[in-house]
PDB file of C-alpha atoms in Angstrom:
ATOM      1  CA  MET V 157     -21.610  13.040   5.328  1.00 91.00           C
ATOM      2  CA  GLU V 158     -17.986  13.388   4.171  1.00 94.00           C
ATOM      3  CA  ASP V 159     -17.338  15.738   7.083  1.00 95.00           C
ATOM      4  CA  ILE V 160     -18.823  13.245   9.546  1.00 96.00           C
ATOM      5  CA  LEU V 161     -16.611  10.445   8.206  1.00 97.00           C
ATOM      6  CA  LEU V 162     -13.602  12.724   8.506  1.00 97.00           C
ATOM      7  CA  TYR V 163     -14.514  13.698  12.073  1.00 97.00           C
ATOM      8  CA  PHE V 164     -14.819  10.104  13.265  1.00 97.00           C
ATOM      9  CA  SER V 165     -11.632   9.113  11.435  1.00 97.00           C
ATOM     10  CA  LEU V 166      -9.753  11.868  13.237  1.00 97.00           C
ATOM     11  CA  LYS V 167     -11.387  11.146  16.586  1.00 96.00           C
ATOM     12  CA  TYR V 168     -10.603   7.419  16.424  1.00 97.00           C
ATOM     13  CA  ASN V 169      -7.205   7.729  14.695  1.00 97.00           C
ATOM     14  CA  GLY V 170      -8.338   5.866  11.579  1.00 97.00           C
ATOM     15  CA  ASP V 171      -9.449   2.723  13.438  1.00 97.00           C
ATOM     16  CA  PHE V 172     -11.958   1.104  11.056  1.00 97.00           C
ATOM     17  CA  HIS V 173     -13.944  -0.745  13.720  1.00 97.00           C
ATOM     18  CA  LYS V 174     -14.296   2.258  16.034  1.00 98.00           C
ATOM     19  CA  ILE V 175     -15.391   4.462  13.141  1.00 98.00           C
ATOM     20  CA  TYR V 176     -17.861   1.805  12.013  1.00 97.00           C
ATOM     21  CA  HIS V 177     -19.290   1.553  15.536  1.00 98.00           C
ATOM     22  CA  ALA V 178     -19.669   5.347  15.783  1.00 97.00           C
ATOM     23  CA  LEU V 179     -21.582   5.399  12.484  1.00 97.00           C
ATOM     24  CA  LYS V 180     -23.711   2.368  13.357  1.00 97.00           C
ATOM     25  CA  THR V 181     -24.732   3.791  16.747  1.00 97.00           C
ATOM     26  CA  LYS V 182     -25.258   7.255  15.240  1.00 95.00           C
ATOM     27  CA  GLU V 183     -22.851   8.888  17.639  1.00 96.00           C
ATOM     28  CA  LYS V 184     -23.704  12.567  17.880  1.00 95.00           C
ATOM     29  CA  VAL V 185     -21.399  15.188  16.471  1.00 95.00           C
ATOM     30  CA  SER V 186     -21.791  18.963  16.200  1.00 94.00           C
ATOM     31  CA  GLN V 187     -20.761  21.277  13.378  1.00 94.00           C
ATOM     32  CA  GLU V 188     -18.365  22.966  15.798  1.00 94.00           C
ATOM     33  CA  GLN V 189     -16.647  19.638  16.515  1.00 94.00           C
ATOM     34  CA  ILE V 190     -16.362  18.951  12.794  1.00 93.00           C
ATOM     35  CA  HIS V 191     -14.895  22.401  12.179  1.00 93.00           C
ATOM     36  CA  ASP V 192     -12.368  22.030  14.983  1.00 92.00           C
ATOM     37  CA  ALA V 193     -11.356  18.568  13.728  1.00 90.00           C
ATOM     38  CA  LYS V 194     -10.786  19.791  10.173  1.00 91.00           C
ATOM     39  CA  THR V 195      -8.323  22.401  11.391  1.00 93.00           C
ATOM     40  CA  GLN V 196      -6.060  19.561  12.612  1.00 89.00           C
ATOM     41  CA  ILE V 197      -5.243  18.210   9.157  1.00 95.00           C
ATOM     42  CA  LYS V 198      -2.296  19.197   6.984  1.00 95.00           C
ATOM     43  CA  SER V 199      -2.718  16.513   4.316  1.00 97.00           C
ATOM     44  CA  LYS V 200      -5.263  16.041   1.561  1.00 97.00           C
ATOM     45  CA  TYR V 201      -7.942  13.432   2.111  1.00 98.00           C
ATOM     46  CA  THR V 202     -10.707  11.525   0.375  1.00 98.00           C
ATOM     47  CA  THR V 203     -13.607   9.577   1.860  1.00 98.00           C
ATOM     48  CA  ILE V 204     -15.298   6.398   0.753  1.00 98.00           C
ATOM     49  CA  ILE V 205     -18.191   8.469  -0.624  1.00 97.00           C
ATOM     50  CA  SER V 206     -15.985  11.029  -2.396  1.00 97.00           C
ATOM     51  CA  LYS V 207     -15.725  11.017  -6.187  1.00 96.00           C
ATOM     52  CA  ASP V 208     -11.932  10.627  -6.166  1.00 97.00           C
ATOM     53  CA  TYR V 209     -11.822   7.704  -3.709  1.00 98.00           C
ATOM     54  CA  PRO V 210      -9.969   4.775  -5.375  1.00 97.00           C
ATOM     55  CA  ALA V 211     -12.616   2.469  -6.849  1.00 96.00           C
ATOM     56  CA  SER V 212     -10.385  -0.561  -6.310  1.00 95.00           C
ATOM     57  CA  LEU V 213     -10.690  -0.196  -2.530  1.00 97.00           C
ATOM     58  CA  LYS V 214     -14.466  -0.129  -2.361  1.00 95.00           C
ATOM     59  CA  SER V 215     -14.759  -3.888  -2.748  1.00 92.00           C
ATOM     60  CA  ILE V 216     -12.091  -4.968  -0.248  1.00 96.00           C
ATOM     61  CA  MET V 217     -12.678  -6.161   3.292  1.00 94.00           C
ATOM     62  CA  CYS V 218     -13.096  -3.172   5.637  1.00 96.00           C
ATOM     63  CA  PRO V 219     -12.383  -0.415   3.082  1.00 97.00           C
ATOM     64  CA  PRO V 220     -10.931   2.661   4.820  1.00 98.00           C
ATOM     65  CA  PHE V 221     -13.599   5.278   5.493  1.00 98.00           C
ATOM     66  CA  VAL V 222     -11.012   8.020   4.935  1.00 98.00           C
ATOM     67  CA  LEU V 223      -7.684   8.014   3.116  1.00 98.00           C
ATOM     68  CA  TYR V 224      -5.163  10.730   3.907  1.00 98.00           C
ATOM     69  CA  TYR V 225      -2.575  11.446   1.262  1.00 98.00           C
ATOM     70  CA  TYR V 226       0.108  13.677  -0.184  1.00 98.00           C
ATOM     71  CA  GLY V 227       0.873  13.763  -3.880  1.00 98.00           C
ATOM     72  CA  ASP V 228      -0.961  12.739  -7.019  1.00 97.00           C
ATOM     73  CA  LEU V 229      -3.947  10.450  -6.456  1.00 97.00           C
ATOM     74  CA  SER V 230      -4.317   9.996 -10.226  1.00 95.00           C
ATOM     75  CA  LEU V 231      -1.242   7.718 -10.192  1.00 97.00           C
ATOM     76  CA  LEU V 232      -3.696   5.039  -9.096  1.00 96.00           C
ATOM     77  CA  ASP V 233      -5.465   5.354 -12.451  1.00 94.00           C
ATOM     78  CA  HIS V 234      -2.528   3.592 -14.143  1.00 92.00           C
ATOM     79  CA  TYR V 235      -1.860  -0.146 -13.944  1.00 94.00           C
ATOM     80  CA  CYS V 236      -0.619  -0.618 -10.380  1.00 97.00           C
ATOM     81  CA  ILE V 237       1.500  -3.550  -9.280  1.00 97.00           C
ATOM     82  CA  GLY V 238       2.447  -4.237  -5.681  1.00 98.00           C
ATOM     83  CA  VAL V 239       6.121  -5.098  -5.229  1.00 98.00           C
ATOM     84  CA  ILE V 240       6.721  -6.607  -1.818  1.00 98.00           C
ATOM     85  CA  GLY V 241       9.059  -8.858   0.104  1.00 96.00           C
ATOM     86  CA  SER V 242      11.392  -9.400   3.008  1.00 95.00           C
ATOM     87  CA  ARG V 243      12.453  -6.694   5.420  1.00 95.00           C
ATOM     88  CA  HIS V 244      15.903  -8.311   5.526  1.00 95.00           C
ATOM     89  CA  PRO V 245      16.696  -9.471   1.988  1.00 96.00           C
ATOM     90  CA  ASN V 246      20.118 -10.590   0.826  1.00 95.00           C
ATOM     91  CA  GLN V 247      21.984  -9.011  -2.067  1.00 95.00           C
ATOM     92  CA  TYR V 248      20.181 -11.265  -4.544  1.00 94.00           C
ATOM     93  CA  GLY V 249      16.838  -9.963  -3.233  1.00 96.00           C
ATOM     94  CA  TYR V 250      17.907  -6.349  -3.617  1.00 97.00           C
ATOM     95  CA  ALA V 251      19.365  -6.937  -7.088  1.00 96.00           C
ATOM     96  CA  ILE V 252      16.355  -8.781  -8.474  1.00 96.00           C
ATOM     97  CA  THR V 253      13.984  -6.157  -7.039  1.00 97.00           C
ATOM     98  CA  GLU V 254      15.851  -3.371  -8.810  1.00 97.00           C
ATOM     99  CA  THR V 255      15.920  -5.315 -12.069  1.00 96.00           C
ATOM    100  CA  MET V 256      12.203  -6.116 -11.966  1.00 96.00           C
ATOM    101  CA  VAL V 257      11.108  -2.616 -10.936  1.00 97.00           C
ATOM    102  CA  ARG V 258      13.220  -1.004 -13.646  1.00 97.00           C
ATOM    103  CA  LYS V 259      11.421  -3.089 -16.251  1.00 96.00           C
ATOM    104  CA  LEU V 260       8.006  -2.516 -14.686  1.00 96.00           C
ATOM    105  CA  VAL V 261       8.353   1.272 -14.820  1.00 96.00           C
ATOM    106  CA  GLU V 262       9.651   1.021 -18.397  1.00 95.00           C
ATOM    107  CA  HIS V 263       6.225  -0.476 -19.131  1.00 94.00           C
ATOM    108  CA  LYS V 264       4.576   2.528 -17.413  1.00 94.00           C
ATOM    109  CA  MET V 265       3.325   0.584 -14.389  1.00 96.00           C
ATOM    110  CA  THR V 266       2.898   2.308 -11.021  1.00 97.00           C
ATOM    111  CA  VAL V 267       4.800   0.479  -8.275  1.00 98.00           C
ATOM    112  CA  ILE V 268       3.037   0.171  -4.923  1.00 98.00           C
ATOM    113  CA  SER V 269       4.713  -0.884  -1.703  1.00 98.00           C
ATOM    114  CA  GLY V 270       4.704  -0.221   2.049  1.00 97.00           C
ATOM    115  CA  MET V 271       7.884   1.855   2.589  1.00 97.00           C
ATOM    116  CA  ALA V 272       9.241  -0.690   5.091  1.00 96.00           C
ATOM    117  CA  ILE V 273      12.954  -1.444   5.213  1.00 96.00           C
ATOM    118  CA  GLY V 274      14.196  -4.067   2.794  1.00 97.00           C
ATOM    119  CA  ILE V 275      12.335  -4.960  -0.403  1.00 97.00           C
ATOM    120  CA  ASP V 276       9.690  -2.225   0.039  1.00 97.00           C
ATOM    121  CA  SER V 277      12.338   0.504   0.198  1.00 98.00           C
ATOM    122  CA  ALA V 278      14.248  -1.060  -2.686  1.00 98.00           C
ATOM    123  CA  ALA V 279      11.068  -1.054  -4.810  1.00 98.00           C
ATOM    124  CA  HIS V 280      10.425   2.641  -4.148  1.00 98.00           C
ATOM    125  CA  GLN V 281      14.077   3.602  -4.650  1.00 98.00           C
ATOM    126  CA  SER V 282      14.316   1.675  -7.908  1.00 98.00           C
ATOM    127  CA  ALA V 283      11.144   3.286  -9.268  1.00 98.00           C
ATOM    128  CA  LEU V 284      12.597   6.704  -8.437  1.00 98.00           C
ATOM    129  CA  LYS V 285      16.000   5.813  -9.899  1.00 98.00           C
ATOM    130  CA  TYR V 286      14.478   4.805 -13.233  1.00 98.00           C
ATOM    131  CA  SER V 287      12.026   7.728 -13.442  1.00 97.00           C
ATOM    132  CA  GLY V 288       8.903   5.669 -12.737  1.00 98.00           C
ATOM    133  CA  HIS V 289       5.918   6.332 -10.501  1.00 98.00           C
ATOM    134  CA  THR V 290       5.560   4.818  -7.072  1.00 98.00           C
ATOM    135  CA  VAL V 291       3.073   4.846  -4.195  1.00 98.00           C
ATOM    136  CA  ALA V 292       3.731   4.162  -0.501  1.00 98.00           C
ATOM    137  CA  VAL V 293       0.972   2.916   1.795  1.00 98.00           C
ATOM    138  CA  LEU V 294       1.935   3.714   5.379  1.00 98.00           C
ATOM    139  CA  GLY V 295       1.200   1.858   8.593  1.00 97.00           C
ATOM    140  CA  SER V 296       1.586   5.113  10.512  1.00 98.00           C
ATOM    141  CA  GLY V 297      -0.088   8.509  10.441  1.00 98.00           C
ATOM    142  CA  ILE V 298       0.270  10.306   7.111  1.00 98.00           C
ATOM    143  CA  ASP V 299       2.605  12.869   8.733  1.00 98.00           C
ATOM    144  CA  TYR V 300       4.677  10.265  10.581  1.00 98.00           C
ATOM    145  CA  CYS V 301       7.543   8.843   8.541  1.00 97.00           C
ATOM    146  CA  TYR V 302       8.238   5.284   9.606  1.00 96.00           C
ATOM    147  CA  PRO V 303      10.872   3.963   9.597  1.00 95.00           C
ATOM    148  CA  HIS V 304      12.731   7.207  10.239  1.00 95.00           C
ATOM    149  CA  SER V 305      15.551   6.005   8.010  1.00 96.00           C
ATOM    150  CA  ASN V 306      13.213   6.459   5.032  1.00 97.00           C
ATOM    151  CA  GLN V 307      12.851  10.229   5.400  1.00 97.00           C
ATOM    152  CA  LYS V 308      14.353  10.847   1.970  1.00 97.00           C
ATOM    153  CA  ILE V 309      12.012   8.381   0.232  1.00 97.00           C
ATOM    154  CA  TYR V 310       9.030   9.730   2.178  1.00 98.00           C
ATOM    155  CA  HIS V 311       9.645  13.328   1.117  1.00 97.00           C
ATOM    156  CA  GLN V 312      10.358  12.414  -2.497  1.00 97.00           C
ATOM    157  CA  LEU V 313       7.102  10.465  -2.727  1.00 98.00           C
ATOM    158  CA  LYS V 314       5.161  13.080  -0.796  1.00 97.00           C
ATOM    159  CA  ASN V 315       6.282  15.846  -3.160  1.00 96.00           C
ATOM    160  CA  ASN V 316       6.369  14.048  -6.512  1.00 96.00           C
ATOM    161  CA  HIS V 317       4.511  10.732  -6.303  1.00 98.00           C
ATOM    162  CA  LEU V 318       1.960   9.519  -3.715  1.00 98.00           C
ATOM    163  CA  VAL V 319       1.907   8.649  -0.018  1.00 98.00           C
ATOM    164  CA  ILE V 320      -1.309   7.207   1.480  1.00 98.00           C
ATOM    165  CA  SER V 321      -2.498   6.210   4.937  1.00 98.00           C
ATOM    166  CA  GLU V 322      -5.799   5.478   6.641  1.00 98.00           C
ATOM    167  CA  TYR V 323      -4.232   6.936   9.792  1.00 98.00           C
ATOM    168  CA  PRO V 324      -4.354  10.714  10.187  1.00 97.00           C
ATOM    169  CA  ASN V 325      -1.705  13.237  11.151  1.00 97.00           C
ATOM    170  CA  ASP V 326       1.166  11.921  13.271  1.00 96.00           C
ATOM    171  CA  VAL V 327      -0.457   8.749  14.640  1.00 97.00           C
ATOM    172  CA  THR V 328       2.360   6.586  15.994  1.00 96.00           C
ATOM    173  CA  PRO V 329       2.642   3.203  14.247  1.00 95.00           C
ATOM    174  CA  GLN V 330       1.490   0.196  16.251  1.00 94.00           C
ATOM    175  CA  SER V 331       2.424  -3.408  15.466  1.00 93.00           C
ATOM    176  CA  HIS V 332      -1.163  -4.274  14.459  1.00 93.00           C
ATOM    177  CA  HIS V 333      -1.265  -1.406  11.949  1.00 96.00           C
ATOM    178  CA  PHE V 334       1.017  -3.143   9.465  1.00 95.00           C
ATOM    179  CA  PRO V 335      -0.913  -6.366   8.806  1.00 94.00           C
ATOM    180  CA  VAL V 336      -4.088  -4.273   8.517  1.00 96.00           C
ATOM    181  CA  ARG V 337      -2.335  -1.811   6.183  1.00 96.00           C
ATOM    182  CA  ASN V 338      -1.463  -4.691   3.863  1.00 97.00           C
ATOM    183  CA  ARG V 339      -5.095  -5.065   2.763  1.00 97.00           C
ATOM    184  CA  ILE V 340      -4.778  -1.578   1.207  1.00 98.00           C
ATOM    185  CA  ILE V 341      -1.567  -2.456  -0.649  1.00 98.00           C
ATOM    186  CA  ALA V 342      -3.337  -5.517  -2.053  1.00 98.00           C
ATOM    187  CA  GLY V 343      -6.499  -3.545  -2.813  1.00 98.00           C
ATOM    188  CA  LEU V 344      -4.736  -0.813  -4.779  1.00 98.00           C
ATOM    189  CA  SER V 345      -2.628  -3.308  -6.732  1.00 97.00           C
ATOM    190  CA  ALA V 346      -3.998  -5.045  -9.824  1.00 95.00           C
ATOM    191  CA  SER V 347      -1.453  -7.800  -9.152  1.00 96.00           C
ATOM    192  CA  ILE V 348       1.367  -8.571  -6.728  1.00 98.00           C
ATOM    193  CA  LEU V 349       5.036  -9.336  -7.403  1.00 98.00           C
ATOM    194  CA  VAL V 350       7.034 -10.966  -4.595  1.00 98.00           C
ATOM    195  CA  THR V 351      10.788 -10.763  -5.182  1.00 97.00           C
ATOM    196  CA  GLN V 352      12.038 -12.412  -1.978  1.00 96.00           C
ATOM    197  CA  ALA V 353      10.172 -13.464   1.154  1.00 95.00           C
ATOM    198  CA  ASN V 354      10.257 -15.561   4.284  1.00 91.00           C
ATOM    199  CA  GLN V 355       7.715 -18.304   4.742  1.00 87.00           C
ATOM    200  CA  ARG V 356       6.124 -16.554   7.729  1.00 85.00           C
ATOM    201  CA  SER V 357       6.002 -12.818   7.148  1.00 89.00           C
ATOM    202  CA  GLY V 358       3.945  -9.729   6.484  1.00 89.00           C
ATOM    203  CA  THR V 359       4.489 -10.428   2.794  1.00 94.00           C
ATOM    204  CA  MET V 360       2.412 -13.577   3.123  1.00 95.00           C
ATOM    205  CA  ILE V 361      -0.345 -11.565   4.821  1.00 95.00           C
ATOM    206  CA  THR V 362      -0.441  -9.208   1.823  1.00 97.00           C
ATOM    207  CA  VAL V 363      -0.497 -12.183  -0.545  1.00 97.00           C
ATOM    208  CA  GLY V 364      -3.421 -13.627   1.436  1.00 96.00           C
ATOM    209  CA  TYR V 365      -5.387 -10.400   1.075  1.00 96.00           C
ATOM    210  CA  ALA V 366      -4.581 -10.266  -2.644  1.00 96.00           C
ATOM    211  CA  LEU V 367      -5.755 -13.837  -3.171  1.00 96.00           C
ATOM    212  CA  ASP V 368      -8.987 -13.079  -1.314  1.00 95.00           C
ATOM    213  CA  GLN V 369      -9.456 -10.149  -3.685  1.00 95.00           C
ATOM    214  CA  GLY V 370      -8.868 -12.345  -6.750  1.00 94.00           C
ATOM    215  CA  LYS V 371      -5.504 -10.826  -7.663  1.00 95.00           C
ATOM    216  CA  ASP V 372      -2.684 -12.598  -9.524  1.00 95.00           C
ATOM    217  CA  ILE V 373       0.491 -13.379  -7.578  1.00 97.00           C
ATOM    218  CA  TYR V 374       3.834 -13.391  -9.390  1.00 97.00           C
ATOM    219  CA  CYS V 375       6.982 -14.707  -7.709  1.00 97.00           C
ATOM    220  CA  VAL V 376      10.671 -14.663  -8.534  1.00 96.00           C
ATOM    221  CA  PRO V 377      12.063 -18.105  -7.626  1.00 95.00           C
ATOM    222  CA  SER V 378      14.615 -18.158  -4.829  1.00 93.00           C
ATOM    223  CA  ARG V 379      17.821 -20.131  -4.584  1.00 88.00           C
ATOM    224  CA  ILE V 380      17.711 -23.264  -2.417  1.00 86.00           C
ATOM    225  CA  TYR V 381      19.428 -21.659   0.582  1.00 88.00           C
ATOM    226  CA  ASP V 382      17.606 -18.327   0.317  1.00 90.00           C
ATOM    227  CA  PRO V 383      14.358 -17.476   2.129  1.00 91.00           C
ATOM    228  CA  ARG V 384      11.803 -20.015   0.879  1.00 93.00           C
ATOM    229  CA  GLY V 385       8.635 -17.892   0.697  1.00 95.00           C
ATOM    230  CA  CYS V 386       8.635 -17.382  -3.075  1.00 96.00           C
ATOM    231  CA  ASN V 387       9.302 -21.038  -3.870  1.00 96.00           C
ATOM    232  CA  ILE V 388       6.513 -22.134  -1.529  1.00 95.00           C
ATOM    233  CA  LEU V 389       4.093 -19.676  -3.163  1.00 96.00           C
ATOM    234  CA  ILE V 390       5.071 -21.039  -6.585  1.00 96.00           C
ATOM    235  CA  GLN V 391       4.428 -24.582  -5.332  1.00 95.00           C
ATOM    236  CA  GLN V 392       0.996 -23.396  -4.230  1.00 95.00           C
ATOM    237  CA  GLY V 393       0.135 -21.921  -7.628  1.00 95.00           C
ATOM    238  CA  ALA V 394       1.702 -18.466  -7.853  1.00 96.00           C
ATOM    239  CA  LYS V 395       3.095 -17.621 -11.282  1.00 96.00           C
ATOM    240  CA  LEU V 396       6.829 -18.126 -11.644  1.00 96.00           C
ATOM    241  CA  VAL V 397       8.638 -15.086 -13.057  1.00 95.00           C
ATOM    242  CA  LEU V 398      12.021 -15.542 -14.736  1.00 92.00           C
ATOM    243  CA  ASP V 399      11.782 -12.336 -16.719  1.00 90.00           C
ATOM    244  CA  ILE V 400       9.474  -9.327 -16.730  1.00 90.00           C
ATOM    245  CA  ASN V 401       8.005 -10.626 -19.999  1.00 91.00           C
ATOM    246  CA  ASP V 402       6.368 -13.398 -17.963  1.00 92.00           C
ATOM    247  CA  ILE V 403       4.241 -10.686 -16.355  1.00 92.00           C
ATOM    248  CA  ILE V 404       3.737  -8.574 -19.475  1.00 89.00           C
ATOM    249  CA  GLU V 405       2.681 -11.528 -21.653  1.00 87.00           C
ATOM    250  CA  ASP V 406       0.304 -12.744 -18.961  1.00 85.00           C
ATOM    251  CA  LEU V 407      -1.301  -9.309 -18.706  1.00 82.00           C
ATOM    252  CA  GLU V 408      -1.585  -8.973 -22.494  1.00 77.00           C
ATOM    253  CA  MET V 409      -3.276 -12.382 -22.679  1.00 75.00           C
ATOM    254  CA  ARG V 410      -5.800 -11.303 -20.054  1.00 69.00           C
ATOM    255  CA  LEU V 411      -6.515  -8.006 -21.808  1.00 60.00           C
ATOM    256  CA  THR V 412      -7.208  -9.742 -25.123  1.00 59.00           C
ATOM    257  CA  LYS V 413      -9.659 -12.269 -23.614  1.00 56.00           C
TER     258      LYS V 413
END
């Protein structure tokens, strides 16, 4: 069955709904087709019925049938926190992201983000800078580095950390891939930290997925003239973070309950 899931994932370029339809209608597939498909892959992979498939994804909406990856899948066994935010942050956004990530990795947390420009890249770079672990969830094929400006981050994570995608090989990123990808970032993260965000953004889509999954949302407050996303989330009930201890103490309280 794993081979059949892999075949349909490759045939339909990781599209959940097309794979689901192929399985539901019992689309025919031969052993020769499966063999030929498997020769196309360079990356490692795990399927939803494999023993090493991340348990945290099995309960999310539309869990990926196949995950392609490079690196160490066991990084997901640690406490994982999603660090997300604006693609075009100001200097305050970059600075606070570095400060927060440095303290998160000091507490041995794995930082998850989407390798986009802006806060995502800053989160990955800061985790690397301070010798922490970090995971990128791509909105492109596992062998397609997007944006191209993140080649250095991509190869560092691929070789020493973890890069994941539900899209195989060099599938070109499409605009609809990124909102869909965000459900995986939320699913792999035990909680989400937003360091700077616009009111209408992909960050808010990730937050929405995380809330649907029952995850805690932490937000760094923004200055009055900065992007307002974090302040609005705090107004709506997200937990205000002035220092990393606000997260650590909250987690410790939950663990002792």
